[in-house]
Coordinates of C-alpha atoms in Angstrom, one line a residue:
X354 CA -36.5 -31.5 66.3
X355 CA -37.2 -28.4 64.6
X356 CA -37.9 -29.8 61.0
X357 CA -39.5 -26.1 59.1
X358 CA -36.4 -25.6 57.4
X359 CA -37.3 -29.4 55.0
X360 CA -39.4 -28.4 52.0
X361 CA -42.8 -29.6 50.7
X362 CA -43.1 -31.7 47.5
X363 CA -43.9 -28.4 45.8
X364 CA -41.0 -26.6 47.1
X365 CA -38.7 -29.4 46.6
X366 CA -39.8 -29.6 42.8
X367 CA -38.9 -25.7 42.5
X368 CA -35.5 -26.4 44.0
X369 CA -34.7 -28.9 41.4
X370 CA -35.7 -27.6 38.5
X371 CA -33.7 -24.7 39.5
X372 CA -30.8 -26.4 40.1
X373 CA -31.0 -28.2 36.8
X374 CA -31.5 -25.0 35.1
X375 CA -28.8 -23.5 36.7
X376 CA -26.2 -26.5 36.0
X377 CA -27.5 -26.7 32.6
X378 CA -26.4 -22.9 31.8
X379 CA -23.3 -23.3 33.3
X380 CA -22.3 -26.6 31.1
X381 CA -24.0 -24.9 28.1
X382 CA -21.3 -21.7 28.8
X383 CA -18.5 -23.9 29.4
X384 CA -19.5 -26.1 25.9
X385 CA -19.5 -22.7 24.3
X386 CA -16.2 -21.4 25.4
X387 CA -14.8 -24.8 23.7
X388 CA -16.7 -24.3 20.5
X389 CA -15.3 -20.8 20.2
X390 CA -11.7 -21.5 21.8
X391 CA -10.0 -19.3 24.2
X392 CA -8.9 -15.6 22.2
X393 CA -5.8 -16.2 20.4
X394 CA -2.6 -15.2 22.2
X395 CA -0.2 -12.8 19.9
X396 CA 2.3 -15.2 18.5
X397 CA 0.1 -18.4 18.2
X398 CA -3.0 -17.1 16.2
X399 CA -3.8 -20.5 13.3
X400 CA -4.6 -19.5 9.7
X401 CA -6.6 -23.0 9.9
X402 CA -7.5 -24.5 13.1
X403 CA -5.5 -27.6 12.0
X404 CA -2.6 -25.2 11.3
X405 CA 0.5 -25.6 13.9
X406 CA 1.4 -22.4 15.3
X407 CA 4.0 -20.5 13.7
X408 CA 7.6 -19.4 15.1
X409 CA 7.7 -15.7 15.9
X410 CA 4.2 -14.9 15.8
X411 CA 1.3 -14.7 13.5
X412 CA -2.3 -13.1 14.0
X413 CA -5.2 -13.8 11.6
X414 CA -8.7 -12.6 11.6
X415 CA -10.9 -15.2 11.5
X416 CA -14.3 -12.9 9.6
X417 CA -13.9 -11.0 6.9
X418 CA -15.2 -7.7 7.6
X419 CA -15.2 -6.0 4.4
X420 CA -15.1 -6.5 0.7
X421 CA -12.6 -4.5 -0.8
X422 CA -13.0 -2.3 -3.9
X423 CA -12.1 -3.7 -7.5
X424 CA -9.1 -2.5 -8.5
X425 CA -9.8 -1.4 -12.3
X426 CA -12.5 1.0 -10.7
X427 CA -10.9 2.9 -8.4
X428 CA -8.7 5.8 -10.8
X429 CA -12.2 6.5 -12.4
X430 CA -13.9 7.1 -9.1
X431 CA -11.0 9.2 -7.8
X432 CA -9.6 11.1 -10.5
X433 CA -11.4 14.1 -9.4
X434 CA -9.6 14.2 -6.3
X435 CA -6.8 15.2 -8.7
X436 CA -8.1 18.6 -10.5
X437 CA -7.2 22.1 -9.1
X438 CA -3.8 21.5 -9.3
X439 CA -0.7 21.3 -11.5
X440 CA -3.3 20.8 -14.8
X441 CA -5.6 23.4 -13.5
X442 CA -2.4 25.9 -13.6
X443 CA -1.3 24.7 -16.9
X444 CA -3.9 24.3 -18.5
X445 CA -5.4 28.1 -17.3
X446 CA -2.2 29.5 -19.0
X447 CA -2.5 27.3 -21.9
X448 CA -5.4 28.5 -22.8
X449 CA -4.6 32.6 -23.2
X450 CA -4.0 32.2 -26.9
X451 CA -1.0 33.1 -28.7
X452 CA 1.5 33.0 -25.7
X453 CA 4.1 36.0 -25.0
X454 CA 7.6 35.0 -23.3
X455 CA 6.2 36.1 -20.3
X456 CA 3.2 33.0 -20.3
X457 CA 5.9 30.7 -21.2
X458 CA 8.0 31.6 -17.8
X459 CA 5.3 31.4 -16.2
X460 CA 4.7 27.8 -17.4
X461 CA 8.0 26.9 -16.6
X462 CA 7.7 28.0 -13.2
X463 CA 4.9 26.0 -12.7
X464 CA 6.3 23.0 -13.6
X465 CA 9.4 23.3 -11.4
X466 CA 7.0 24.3 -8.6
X467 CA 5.1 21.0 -9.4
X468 CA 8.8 19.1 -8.8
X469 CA 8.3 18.0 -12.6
X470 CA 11.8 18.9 -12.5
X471 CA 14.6 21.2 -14.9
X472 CA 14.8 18.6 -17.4
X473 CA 11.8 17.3 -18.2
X474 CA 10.2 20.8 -18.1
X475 CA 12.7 21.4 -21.2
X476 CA 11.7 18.4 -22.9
X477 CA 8.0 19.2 -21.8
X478 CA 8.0 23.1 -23.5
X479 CA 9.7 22.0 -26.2
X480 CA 7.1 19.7 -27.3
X481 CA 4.5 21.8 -26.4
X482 CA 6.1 24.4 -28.8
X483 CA 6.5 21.7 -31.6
X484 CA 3.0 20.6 -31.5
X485 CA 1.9 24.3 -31.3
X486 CA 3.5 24.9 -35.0
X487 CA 2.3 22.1 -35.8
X488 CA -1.3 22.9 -34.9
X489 CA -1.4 26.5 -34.6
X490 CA -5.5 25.9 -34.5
X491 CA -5.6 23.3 -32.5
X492 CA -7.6 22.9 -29.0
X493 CA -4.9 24.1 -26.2
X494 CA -6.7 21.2 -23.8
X495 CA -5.7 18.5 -26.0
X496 CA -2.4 19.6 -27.1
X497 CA -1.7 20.1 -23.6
X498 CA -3.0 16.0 -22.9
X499 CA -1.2 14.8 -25.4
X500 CA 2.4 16.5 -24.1
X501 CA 1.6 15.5 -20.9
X502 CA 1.1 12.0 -21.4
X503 CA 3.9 11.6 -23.9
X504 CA 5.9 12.7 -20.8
X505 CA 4.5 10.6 -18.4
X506 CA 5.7 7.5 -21.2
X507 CA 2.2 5.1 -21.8
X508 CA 4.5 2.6 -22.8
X509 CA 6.3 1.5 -19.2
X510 CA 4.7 -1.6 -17.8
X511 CA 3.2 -0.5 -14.3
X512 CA 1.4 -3.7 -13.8
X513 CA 2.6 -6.0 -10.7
X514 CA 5.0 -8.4 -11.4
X515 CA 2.2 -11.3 -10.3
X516 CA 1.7 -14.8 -11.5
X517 CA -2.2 -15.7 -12.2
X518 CA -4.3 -15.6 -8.8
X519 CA -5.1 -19.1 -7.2
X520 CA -1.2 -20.3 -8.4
X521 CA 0.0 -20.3 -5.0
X522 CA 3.5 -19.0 -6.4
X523 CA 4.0 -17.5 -3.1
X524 CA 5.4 -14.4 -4.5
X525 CA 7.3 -11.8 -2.3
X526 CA 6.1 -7.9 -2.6
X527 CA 8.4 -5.8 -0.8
X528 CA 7.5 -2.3 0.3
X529 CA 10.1 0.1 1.6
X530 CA 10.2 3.5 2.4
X531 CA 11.3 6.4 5.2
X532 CA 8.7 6.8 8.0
X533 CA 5.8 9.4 7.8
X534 CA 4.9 8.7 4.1
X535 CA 2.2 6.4 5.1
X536 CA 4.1 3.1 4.0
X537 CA 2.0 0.5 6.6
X538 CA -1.1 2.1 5.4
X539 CA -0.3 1.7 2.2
X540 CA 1.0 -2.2 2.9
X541 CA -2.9 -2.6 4.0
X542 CA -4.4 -1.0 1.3
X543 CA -1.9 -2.8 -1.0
X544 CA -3.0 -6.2 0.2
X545 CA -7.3 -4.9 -0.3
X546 CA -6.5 -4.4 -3.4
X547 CA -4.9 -8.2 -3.8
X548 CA -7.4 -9.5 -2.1
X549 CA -10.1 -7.6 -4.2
X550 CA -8.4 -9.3 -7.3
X551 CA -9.0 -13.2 -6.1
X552 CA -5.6 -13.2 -4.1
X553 CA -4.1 -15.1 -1.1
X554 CA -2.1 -13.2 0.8
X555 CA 0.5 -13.4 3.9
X556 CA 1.3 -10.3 5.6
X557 CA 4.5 -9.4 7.2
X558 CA 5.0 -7.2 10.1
X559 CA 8.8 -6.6 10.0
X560 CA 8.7 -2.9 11.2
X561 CA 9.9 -4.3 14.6
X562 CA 11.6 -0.8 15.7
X563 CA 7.9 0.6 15.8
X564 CA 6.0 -0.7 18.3
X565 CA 2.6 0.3 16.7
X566 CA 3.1 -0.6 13.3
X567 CA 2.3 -4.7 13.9
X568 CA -1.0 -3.7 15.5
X569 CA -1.5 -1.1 12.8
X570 CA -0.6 -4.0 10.3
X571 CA -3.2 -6.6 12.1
X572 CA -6.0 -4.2 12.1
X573 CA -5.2 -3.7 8.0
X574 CA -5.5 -7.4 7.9
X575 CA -8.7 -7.8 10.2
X576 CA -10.3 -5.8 7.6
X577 CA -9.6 -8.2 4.8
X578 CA -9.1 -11.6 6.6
X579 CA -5.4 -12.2 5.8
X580 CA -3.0 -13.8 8.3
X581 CA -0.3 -11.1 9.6
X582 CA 2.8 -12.7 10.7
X583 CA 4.7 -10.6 13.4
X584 CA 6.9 -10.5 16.4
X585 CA 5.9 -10.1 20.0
X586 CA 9.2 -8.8 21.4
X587 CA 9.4 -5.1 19.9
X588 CA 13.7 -4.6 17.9
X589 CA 13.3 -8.4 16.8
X590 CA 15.1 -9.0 13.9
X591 CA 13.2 -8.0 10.9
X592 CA 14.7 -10.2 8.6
X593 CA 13.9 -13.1 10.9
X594 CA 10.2 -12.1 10.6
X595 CA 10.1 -11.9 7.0
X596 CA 11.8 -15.4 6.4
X597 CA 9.1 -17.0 9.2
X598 CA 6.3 -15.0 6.8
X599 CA 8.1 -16.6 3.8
X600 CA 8.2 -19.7 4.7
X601 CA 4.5 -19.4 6.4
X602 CA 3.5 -18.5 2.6
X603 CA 5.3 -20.9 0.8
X604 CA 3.8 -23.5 3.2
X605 CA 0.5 -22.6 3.0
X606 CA 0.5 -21.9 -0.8
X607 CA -0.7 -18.7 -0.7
X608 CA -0.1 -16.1 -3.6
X609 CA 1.6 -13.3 -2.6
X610 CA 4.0 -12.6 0.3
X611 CA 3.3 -8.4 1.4
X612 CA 6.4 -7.5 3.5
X613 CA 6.3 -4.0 5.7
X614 CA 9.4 -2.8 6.5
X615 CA 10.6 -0.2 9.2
X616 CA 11.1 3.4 8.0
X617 CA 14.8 3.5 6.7
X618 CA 16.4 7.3 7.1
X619 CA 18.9 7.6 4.3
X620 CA 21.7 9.0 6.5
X621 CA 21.3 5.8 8.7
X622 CA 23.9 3.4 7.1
X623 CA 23.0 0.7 9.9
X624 CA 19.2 0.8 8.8
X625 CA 19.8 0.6 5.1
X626 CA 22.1 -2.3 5.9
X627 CA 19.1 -3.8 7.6
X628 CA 16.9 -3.3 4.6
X629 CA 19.2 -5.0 2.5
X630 CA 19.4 -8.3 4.4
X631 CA 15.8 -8.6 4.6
X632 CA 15.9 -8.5 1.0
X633 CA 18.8 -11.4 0.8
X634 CA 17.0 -13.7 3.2
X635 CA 13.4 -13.4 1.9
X636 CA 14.7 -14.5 -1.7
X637 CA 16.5 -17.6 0.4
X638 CA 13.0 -18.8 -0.2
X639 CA 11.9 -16.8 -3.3
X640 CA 13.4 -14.0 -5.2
X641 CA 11.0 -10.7 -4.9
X642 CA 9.5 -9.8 -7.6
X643 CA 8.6 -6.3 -6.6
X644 CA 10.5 -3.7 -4.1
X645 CA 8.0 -1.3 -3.9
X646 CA 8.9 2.9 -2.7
X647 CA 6.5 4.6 -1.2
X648 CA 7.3 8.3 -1.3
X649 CA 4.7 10.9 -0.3
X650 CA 4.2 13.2 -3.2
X651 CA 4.1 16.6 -1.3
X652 CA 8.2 16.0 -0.4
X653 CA 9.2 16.6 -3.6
X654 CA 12.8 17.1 -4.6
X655 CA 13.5 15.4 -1.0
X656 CA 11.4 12.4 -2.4
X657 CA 13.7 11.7 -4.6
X658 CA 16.7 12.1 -2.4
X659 CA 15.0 9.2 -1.1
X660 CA 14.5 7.5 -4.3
X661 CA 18.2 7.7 -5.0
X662 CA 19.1 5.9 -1.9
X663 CA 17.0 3.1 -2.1
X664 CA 17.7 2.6 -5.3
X665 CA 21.4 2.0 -3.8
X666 CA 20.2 -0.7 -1.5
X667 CA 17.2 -2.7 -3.0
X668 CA 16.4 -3.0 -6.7
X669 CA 13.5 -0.8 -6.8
X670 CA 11.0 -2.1 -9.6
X671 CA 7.7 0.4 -8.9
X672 CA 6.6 3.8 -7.1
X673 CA 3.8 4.0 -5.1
X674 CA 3.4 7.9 -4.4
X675 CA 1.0 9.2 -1.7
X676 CA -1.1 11.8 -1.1
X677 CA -1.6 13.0 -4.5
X678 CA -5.3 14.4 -3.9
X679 CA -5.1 18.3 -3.4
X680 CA -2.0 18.4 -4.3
X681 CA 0.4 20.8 -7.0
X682 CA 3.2 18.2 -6.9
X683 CA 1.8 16.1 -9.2
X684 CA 5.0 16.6 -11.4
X685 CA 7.3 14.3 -9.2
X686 CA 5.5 11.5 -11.0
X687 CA 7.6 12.8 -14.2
X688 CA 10.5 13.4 -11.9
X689 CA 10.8 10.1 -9.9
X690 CA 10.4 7.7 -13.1
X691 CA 13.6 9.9 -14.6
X692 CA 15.0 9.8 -11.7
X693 CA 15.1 5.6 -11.2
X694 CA 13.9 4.6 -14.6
X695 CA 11.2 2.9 -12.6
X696 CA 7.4 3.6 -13.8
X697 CA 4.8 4.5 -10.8
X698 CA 2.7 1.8 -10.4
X699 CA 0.1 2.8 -7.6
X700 CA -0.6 6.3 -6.4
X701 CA -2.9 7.2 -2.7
X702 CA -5.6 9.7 -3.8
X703 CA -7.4 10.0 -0.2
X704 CA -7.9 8.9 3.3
X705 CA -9.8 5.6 2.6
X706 CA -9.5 2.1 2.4
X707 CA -9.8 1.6 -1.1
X708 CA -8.3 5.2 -2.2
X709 CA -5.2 3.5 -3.4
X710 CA -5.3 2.5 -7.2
X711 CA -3.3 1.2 -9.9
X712 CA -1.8 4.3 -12.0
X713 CA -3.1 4.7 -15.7
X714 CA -1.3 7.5 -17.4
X715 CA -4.5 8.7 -19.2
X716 CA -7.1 8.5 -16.4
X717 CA -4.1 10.8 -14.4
X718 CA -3.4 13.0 -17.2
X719 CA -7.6 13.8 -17.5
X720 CA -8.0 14.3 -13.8
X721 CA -5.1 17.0 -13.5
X722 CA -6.9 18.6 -16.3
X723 CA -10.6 18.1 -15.7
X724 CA -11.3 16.2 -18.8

């Protein structure tokens, strides 16, 4: 019998050892994979491991990635982002001296080119003319703040309607708007800024008619570790998504409910009809205490077209006006508030995560004019 093929002691040692070795990485992998769990599937991702899985879907980072700006800091840090452009104009013809009718036209144009809009560029050359009379010495910049600002109104309340963080009030923040203005972007940056100020939050993907905007919507909350509640099956019913978020909020106590919403087209009775039940069955589990527009700022007078329809639909309580850096159109902050007797409460000065920032009329008025 041919017996080479049977090892030595030595060689039989080797073998063993190897096979150990070998089994031993293979049960180590497998322990591993059970430590970790299997990738969650879209639909059944936990907030808490103990959590049970949530109708529709849900998706929830588990590592927080970034550490989002404070929100008190961030006008300060942008406000340059805002001179060259309406102020810059003013405040260039403002500061000829003793004005002809001619400078005066001219600043009336460039209000109405700003989308300030006819009335409140009356209102905003009378006072200007007042407080010249009544300081024919005094420093154009300054007279030209304190017009601007009066305009603006200091007194509206542009703080969100928000209970104390940590309360678990579960409080619903609905953001609506047409699409192209940037509203799921803003959505994400809205919750960074929640989370920045000590806040739980539940995200809500209810754009369902846009097959990106969930993933766009996840991705926000990766960044921030907030749960983002969504449906696989693209045209679900929106409002069916936001009552699952609700109700995911209210169950896990978290502070605020952030519902995204699909881009409504004013002309599109069906879509605004949509919007409007959303609304009704989110507040079958708590009332909203914001409806938030997000109009971009460079739209103008067609902004507030959009404004105006809205309005019909939800009760609008708060602007959020986008890309306001670079911009001439600053005025349609003037215009908008007139328009729905709603202050803006958040305005997008930039491309970046944390370039969204609570709107202080002063801190806008001195970056328009370079103070």
């Amino acid at each position: 019998m041919d017996v080479s093929w049977i090892p030595g002691s030595a060689d039989l040692v080797v073998v063993i050892v190897a096979a150990v070795a070998v089994l031993g990485g293979a049960g180590a992998y497998v322990g591993s994979r059970r430590g970790r769990g299997a990738p969650p599937q879209r639909g059944y991702a936990p907030y808490k491991p103990d959590d049970a899985p949530v109708r529709e879907t849900s998706a929830e980072p588990s590592v927080v990635s970034e550490a989002p700006e404070a929100p008190d800091s961030r006008l300060t840090r942008l406000r340059a982002k805002l001179a060259g452009g309406l102020g810059a104009s003013l405040l260039a013809i403002f500061s000829r001296g003793a004005l002809s009718q001619d400078d005066w036209d001219e600043l009336e144009e460039t209000l109405l080119l700003a989308d300030v809009g006819a009335s409140a560029t009356d209102d905003i050359l009378a006072g200007l003319q007042s407080r010249l009379r009544a300081e024919p010495d005094g420093d154009p910049r300054e007279i030209l703040r304190a017009e601007l600002i009066a305009t603006i109104d200091p007194t509206l309340d542009r703080s969100l309607r928000l209970g104390e963080p940590g309360a678990g009030a579960h409080e619903p923040i609905v953001v609506v708007g047409v699409n192209g203005v940037g509203k799921t972007t803003t959505v994400g940056k809205i919750a960074r800024m929640l989370v920045a100020d000590h806040r739980t939050v539940v995200l809500a993907a209810a754009d369902t008619f846009r097959a990106a905007a969930a993933d766009q919507l996840e991705t926000w909350g990766a960044r921030v570790g907030v749960p983002v509640v969504r449906s696989d099956r693209e045209g679900a019913d929106p409002a069916s998504v936001a009552f699952e978020a609700a109700d995911r909020a209210r169950t896990e106590g978290s502070d605020v409910l952030l519902v995204d919403t699909a881009g409504r087209l004013q002309n599109k009775a069906g879509l605004m009809d949509e919007l409007g039940k959303l609304v009704r069955v989110v507040s079958k589990v708590k009332e909203p205490v914001e409806v938030l527009l997000v109009l971009d700022a460079t739209t103008g007078q067609n902004g507030l077209a959009q404004a105006r329809v809205f309005a019909e639909v939800a009760n609008v309580t708060g602007i959020v006006l986008t890309k306001l850096d670079g911009t001439a159109k600053g005025g349609i902050v003037v215009a908008v508030q007139r328009e729905l007797g709603v202050p803006v409460k958040l305005i997008g000065l930039g491309e970046g995560a944390d370039d969204l920032a609570p709107f202080d009329v002063e801190e806008f008025v001195d970056g328009l004019l370079g103070v």
